[in-house]
PDB file of C-alpha atoms in Angstrom:
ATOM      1  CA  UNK A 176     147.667  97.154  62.957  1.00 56.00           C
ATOM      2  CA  UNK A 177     148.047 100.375  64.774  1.00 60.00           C
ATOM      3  CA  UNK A 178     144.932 101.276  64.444  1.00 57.00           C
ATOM      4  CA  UNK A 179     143.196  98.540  65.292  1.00 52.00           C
ATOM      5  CA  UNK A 180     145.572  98.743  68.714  1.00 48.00           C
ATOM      6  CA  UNK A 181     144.708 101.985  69.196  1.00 45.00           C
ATOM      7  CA  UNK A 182     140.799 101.800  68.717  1.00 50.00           C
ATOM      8  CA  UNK A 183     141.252  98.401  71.293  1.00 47.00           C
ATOM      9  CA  UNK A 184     142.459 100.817  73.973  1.00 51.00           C
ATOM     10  CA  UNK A 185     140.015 103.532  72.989  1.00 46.00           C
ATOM     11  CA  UNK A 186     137.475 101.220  73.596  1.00 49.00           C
ATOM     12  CA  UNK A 187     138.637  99.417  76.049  1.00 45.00           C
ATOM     13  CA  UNK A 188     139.498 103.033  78.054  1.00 49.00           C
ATOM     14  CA  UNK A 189     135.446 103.962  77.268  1.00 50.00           C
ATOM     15  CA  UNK A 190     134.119 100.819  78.988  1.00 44.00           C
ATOM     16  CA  UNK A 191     136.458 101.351  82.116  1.00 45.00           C
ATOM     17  CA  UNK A 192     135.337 105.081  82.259  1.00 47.00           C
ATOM     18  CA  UNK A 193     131.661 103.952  82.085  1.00 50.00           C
ATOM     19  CA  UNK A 194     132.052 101.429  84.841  1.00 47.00           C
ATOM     20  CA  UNK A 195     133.766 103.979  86.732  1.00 46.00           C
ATOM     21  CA  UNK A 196     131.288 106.529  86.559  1.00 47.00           C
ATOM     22  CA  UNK A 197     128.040 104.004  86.863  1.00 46.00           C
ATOM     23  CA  UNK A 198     129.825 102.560  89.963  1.00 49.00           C
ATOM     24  CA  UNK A 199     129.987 106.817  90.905  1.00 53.00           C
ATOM     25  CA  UNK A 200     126.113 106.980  90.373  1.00 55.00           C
ATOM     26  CA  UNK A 201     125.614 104.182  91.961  1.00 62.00           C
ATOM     27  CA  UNK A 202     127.574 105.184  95.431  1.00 69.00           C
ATOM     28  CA  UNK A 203     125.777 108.715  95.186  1.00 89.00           C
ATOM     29  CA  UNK A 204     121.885 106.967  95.258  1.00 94.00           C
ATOM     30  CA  UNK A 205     123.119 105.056  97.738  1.00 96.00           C
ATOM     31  CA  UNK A 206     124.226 108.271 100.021  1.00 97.00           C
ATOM     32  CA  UNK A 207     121.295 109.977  98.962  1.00 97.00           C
ATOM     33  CA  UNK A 208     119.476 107.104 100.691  1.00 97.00           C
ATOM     34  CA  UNK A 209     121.368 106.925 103.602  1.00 98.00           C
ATOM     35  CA  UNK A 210     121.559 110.676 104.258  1.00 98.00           C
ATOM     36  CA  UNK A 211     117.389 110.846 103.378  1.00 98.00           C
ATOM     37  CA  UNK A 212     117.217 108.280 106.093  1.00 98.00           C
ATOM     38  CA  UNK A 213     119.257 109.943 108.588  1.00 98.00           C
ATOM     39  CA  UNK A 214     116.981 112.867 108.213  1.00 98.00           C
ATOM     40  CA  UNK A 215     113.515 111.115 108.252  1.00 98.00           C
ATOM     41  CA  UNK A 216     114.179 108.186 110.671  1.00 98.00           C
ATOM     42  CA  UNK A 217     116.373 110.312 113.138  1.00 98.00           C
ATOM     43  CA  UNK A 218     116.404 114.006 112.564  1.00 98.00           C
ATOM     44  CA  UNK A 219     112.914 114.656 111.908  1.00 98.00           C
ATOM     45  CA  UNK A 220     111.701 112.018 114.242  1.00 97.00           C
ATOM     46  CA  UNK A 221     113.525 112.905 117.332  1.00 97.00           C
ATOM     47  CA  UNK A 222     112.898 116.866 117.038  1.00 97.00           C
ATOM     48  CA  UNK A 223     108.915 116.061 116.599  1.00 97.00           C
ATOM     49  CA  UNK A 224     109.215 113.185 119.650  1.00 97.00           C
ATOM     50  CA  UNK A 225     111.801 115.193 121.584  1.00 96.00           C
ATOM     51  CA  UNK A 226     113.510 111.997 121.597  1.00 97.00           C
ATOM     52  CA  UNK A 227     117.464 113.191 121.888  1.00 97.00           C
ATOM     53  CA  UNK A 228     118.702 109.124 121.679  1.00 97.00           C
ATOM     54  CA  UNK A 229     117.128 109.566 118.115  1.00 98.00           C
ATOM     55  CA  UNK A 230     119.201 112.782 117.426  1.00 98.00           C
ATOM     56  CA  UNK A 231     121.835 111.770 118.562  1.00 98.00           C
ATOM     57  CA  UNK A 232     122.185 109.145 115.716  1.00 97.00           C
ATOM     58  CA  UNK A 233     121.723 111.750 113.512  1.00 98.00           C
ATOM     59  CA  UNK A 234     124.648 114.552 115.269  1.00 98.00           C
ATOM     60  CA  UNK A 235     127.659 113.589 115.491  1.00 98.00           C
ATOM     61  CA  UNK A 236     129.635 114.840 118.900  1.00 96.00           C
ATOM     62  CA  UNK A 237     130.882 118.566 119.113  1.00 94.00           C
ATOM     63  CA  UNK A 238     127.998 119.586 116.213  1.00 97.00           C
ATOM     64  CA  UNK A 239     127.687 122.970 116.502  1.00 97.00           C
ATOM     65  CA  UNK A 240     124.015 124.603 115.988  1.00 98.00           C
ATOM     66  CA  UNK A 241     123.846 128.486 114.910  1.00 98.00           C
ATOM     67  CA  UNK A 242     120.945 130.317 113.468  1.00 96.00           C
ATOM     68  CA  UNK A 243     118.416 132.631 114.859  1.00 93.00           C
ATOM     69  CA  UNK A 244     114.853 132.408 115.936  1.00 87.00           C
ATOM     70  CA  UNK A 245     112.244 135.453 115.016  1.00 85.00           C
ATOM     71  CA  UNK A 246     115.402 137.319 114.255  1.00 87.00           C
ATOM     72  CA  UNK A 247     117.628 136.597 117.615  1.00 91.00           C
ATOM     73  CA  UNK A 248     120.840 135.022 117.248  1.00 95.00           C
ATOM     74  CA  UNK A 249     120.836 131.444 118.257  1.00 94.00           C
ATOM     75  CA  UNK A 250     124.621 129.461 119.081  1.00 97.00           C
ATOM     76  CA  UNK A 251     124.603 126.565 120.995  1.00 97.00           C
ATOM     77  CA  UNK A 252     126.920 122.916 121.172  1.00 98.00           C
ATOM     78  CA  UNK A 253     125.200 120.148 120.891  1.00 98.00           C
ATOM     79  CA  UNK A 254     124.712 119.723 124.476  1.00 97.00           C
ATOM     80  CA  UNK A 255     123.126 122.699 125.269  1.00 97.00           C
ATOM     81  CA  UNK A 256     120.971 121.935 122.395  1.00 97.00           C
ATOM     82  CA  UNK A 257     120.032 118.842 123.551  1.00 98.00           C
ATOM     83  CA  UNK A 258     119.514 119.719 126.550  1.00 97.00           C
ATOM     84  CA  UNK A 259     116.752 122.296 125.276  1.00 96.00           C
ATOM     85  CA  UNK A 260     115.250 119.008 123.499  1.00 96.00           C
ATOM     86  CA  UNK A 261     114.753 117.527 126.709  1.00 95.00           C
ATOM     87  CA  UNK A 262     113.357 120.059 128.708  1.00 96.00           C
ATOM     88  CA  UNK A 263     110.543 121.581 126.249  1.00 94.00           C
ATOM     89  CA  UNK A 264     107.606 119.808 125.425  1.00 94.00           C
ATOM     90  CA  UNK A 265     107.684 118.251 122.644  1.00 95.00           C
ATOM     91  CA  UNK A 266     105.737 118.983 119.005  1.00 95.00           C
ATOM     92  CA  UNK A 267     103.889 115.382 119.463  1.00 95.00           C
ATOM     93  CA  UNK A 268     103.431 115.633 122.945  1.00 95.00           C
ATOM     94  CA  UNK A 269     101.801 119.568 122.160  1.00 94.00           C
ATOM     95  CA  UNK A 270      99.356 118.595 119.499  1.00 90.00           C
ATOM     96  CA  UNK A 271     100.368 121.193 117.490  1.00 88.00           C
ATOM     97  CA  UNK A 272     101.107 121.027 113.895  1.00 89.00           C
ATOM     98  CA  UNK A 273     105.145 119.321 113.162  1.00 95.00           C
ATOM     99  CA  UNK A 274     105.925 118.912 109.372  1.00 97.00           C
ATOM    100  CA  UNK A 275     109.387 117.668 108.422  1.00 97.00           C
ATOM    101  CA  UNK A 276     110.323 118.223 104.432  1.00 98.00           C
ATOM    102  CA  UNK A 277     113.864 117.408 102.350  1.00 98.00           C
ATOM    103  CA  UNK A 278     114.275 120.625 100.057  1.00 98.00           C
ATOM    104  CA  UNK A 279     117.606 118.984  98.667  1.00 98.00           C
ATOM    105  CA  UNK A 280     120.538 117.366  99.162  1.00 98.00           C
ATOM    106  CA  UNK A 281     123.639 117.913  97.581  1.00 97.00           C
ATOM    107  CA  UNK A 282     126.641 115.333  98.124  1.00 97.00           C
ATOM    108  CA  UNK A 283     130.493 115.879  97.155  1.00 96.00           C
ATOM    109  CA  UNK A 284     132.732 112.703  97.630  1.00 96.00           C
ATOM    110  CA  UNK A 285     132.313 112.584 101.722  1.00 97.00           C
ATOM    111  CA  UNK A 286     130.642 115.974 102.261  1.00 98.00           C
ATOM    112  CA  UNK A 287     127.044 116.942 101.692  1.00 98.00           C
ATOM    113  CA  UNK A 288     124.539 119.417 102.602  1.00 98.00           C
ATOM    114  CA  UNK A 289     120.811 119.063 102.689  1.00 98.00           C
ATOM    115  CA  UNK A 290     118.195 121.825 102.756  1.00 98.00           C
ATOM    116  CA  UNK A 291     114.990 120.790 105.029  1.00 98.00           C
ATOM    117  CA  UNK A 292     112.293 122.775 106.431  1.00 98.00           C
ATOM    118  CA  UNK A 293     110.795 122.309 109.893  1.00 97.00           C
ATOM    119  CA  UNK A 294     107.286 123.553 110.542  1.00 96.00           C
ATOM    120  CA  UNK A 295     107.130 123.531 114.571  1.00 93.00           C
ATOM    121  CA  UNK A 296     104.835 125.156 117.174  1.00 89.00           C
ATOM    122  CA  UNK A 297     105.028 128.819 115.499  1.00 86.00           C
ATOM    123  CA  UNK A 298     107.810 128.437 113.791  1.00 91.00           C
ATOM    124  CA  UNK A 299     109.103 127.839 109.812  1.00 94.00           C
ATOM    125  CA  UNK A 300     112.531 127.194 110.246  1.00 96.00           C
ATOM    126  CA  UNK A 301     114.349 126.649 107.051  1.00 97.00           C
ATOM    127  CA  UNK A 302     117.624 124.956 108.156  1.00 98.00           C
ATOM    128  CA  UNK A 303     120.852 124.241 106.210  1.00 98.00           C
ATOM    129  CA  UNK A 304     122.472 120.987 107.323  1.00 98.00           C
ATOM    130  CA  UNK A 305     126.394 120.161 106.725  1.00 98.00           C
ATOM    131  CA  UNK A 306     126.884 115.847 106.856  1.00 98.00           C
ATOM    132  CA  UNK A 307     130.230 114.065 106.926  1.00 98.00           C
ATOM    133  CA  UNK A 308     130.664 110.204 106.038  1.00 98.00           C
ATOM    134  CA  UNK A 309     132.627 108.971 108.650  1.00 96.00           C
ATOM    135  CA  UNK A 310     133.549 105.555 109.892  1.00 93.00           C
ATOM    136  CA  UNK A 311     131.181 104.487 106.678  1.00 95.00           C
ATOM    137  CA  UNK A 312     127.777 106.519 108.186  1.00 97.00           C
ATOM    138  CA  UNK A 313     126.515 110.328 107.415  1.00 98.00           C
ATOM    139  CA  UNK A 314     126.368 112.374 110.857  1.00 98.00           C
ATOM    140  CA  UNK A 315     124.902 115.890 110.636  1.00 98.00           C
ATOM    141  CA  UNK A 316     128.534 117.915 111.650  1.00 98.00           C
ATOM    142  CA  UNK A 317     126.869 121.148 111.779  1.00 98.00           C
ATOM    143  CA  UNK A 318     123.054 123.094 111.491  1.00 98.00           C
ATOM    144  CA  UNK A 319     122.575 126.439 110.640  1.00 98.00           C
ATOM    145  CA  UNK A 320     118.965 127.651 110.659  1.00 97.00           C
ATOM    146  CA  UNK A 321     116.456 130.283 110.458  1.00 96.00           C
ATOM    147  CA  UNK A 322     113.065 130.590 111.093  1.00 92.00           C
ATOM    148  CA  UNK A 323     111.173 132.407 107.994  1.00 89.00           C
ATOM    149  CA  UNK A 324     108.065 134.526 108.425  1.00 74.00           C
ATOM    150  CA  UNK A 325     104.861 132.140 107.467  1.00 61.00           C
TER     151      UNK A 325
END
């Protein structure tokens, strides 16, 4: 009798686990999705239009942006960086080449960071993007870039 009570809670313990772990996989395509939508709908979108409205679905308020650009150092707050959005003609509006490409994202719990390059004007930037869930959507918290020799 024991041991059929014990293999009923083994089993029983295995099927919860599974569930628990499917509904885990499950959660994770579905932030993949989001946060690949955030990117491509919003990020990518509103750098090549020069559309900040669009970005600014995709930053959340006080993002901070550091990199460099053809080995500078770059720091700005999301205003300023905006406000450098607005005032430069845009990749579409230039007719020059704008390519947009997810090198990976990797998600923890609430946390994740994705890995894009941005082909712009002269520029390669490979740029290293930290996202937060919050209030139930992924915002872009914080962008560190550089721009890589073509």
């Amino acid at each position: 009798m024991k041991t059929l009570l014990l293999t009923a809670i083994l089993f029983w313990a295995m099927l919860l686990s599974k569930a628990q772990n499917s509904k885990k996989m499950e959660n994770n395509q579905q932030d993949l999705i989001a946060i690949t939508e955030v990117l491509e709908k919003y990020y990518f979108k509103g750098i090549y239009e020069g559309d900040v409205n669009k970005l600014k679905q995709a930053l959340y308020p006080g993002t901070l942006l550091f990199g460099d650009v053809k080995g500078e150092p770059y720091a700005k707050t999301l205003d300023q960086y905006l406000y450098g959005v607005q005032q430069r003609q845009s990749p579409k509006d230039s007719g020059k080449l704008f390519k947009g490409r997810i090198i990976s994202i990797n998600i923890v719990n609430s946390i994740a960071i994705a890995r894009v390059q941005v082909k712009m004007y002269d520029f390669n930037y490979t740029d290293l993007l930290s996202f937060h869930k919050l209030d139930n959507r992924w915002f872009i918290v914080n962008k560190m870039f550089t721009d890589i020799a073509n």
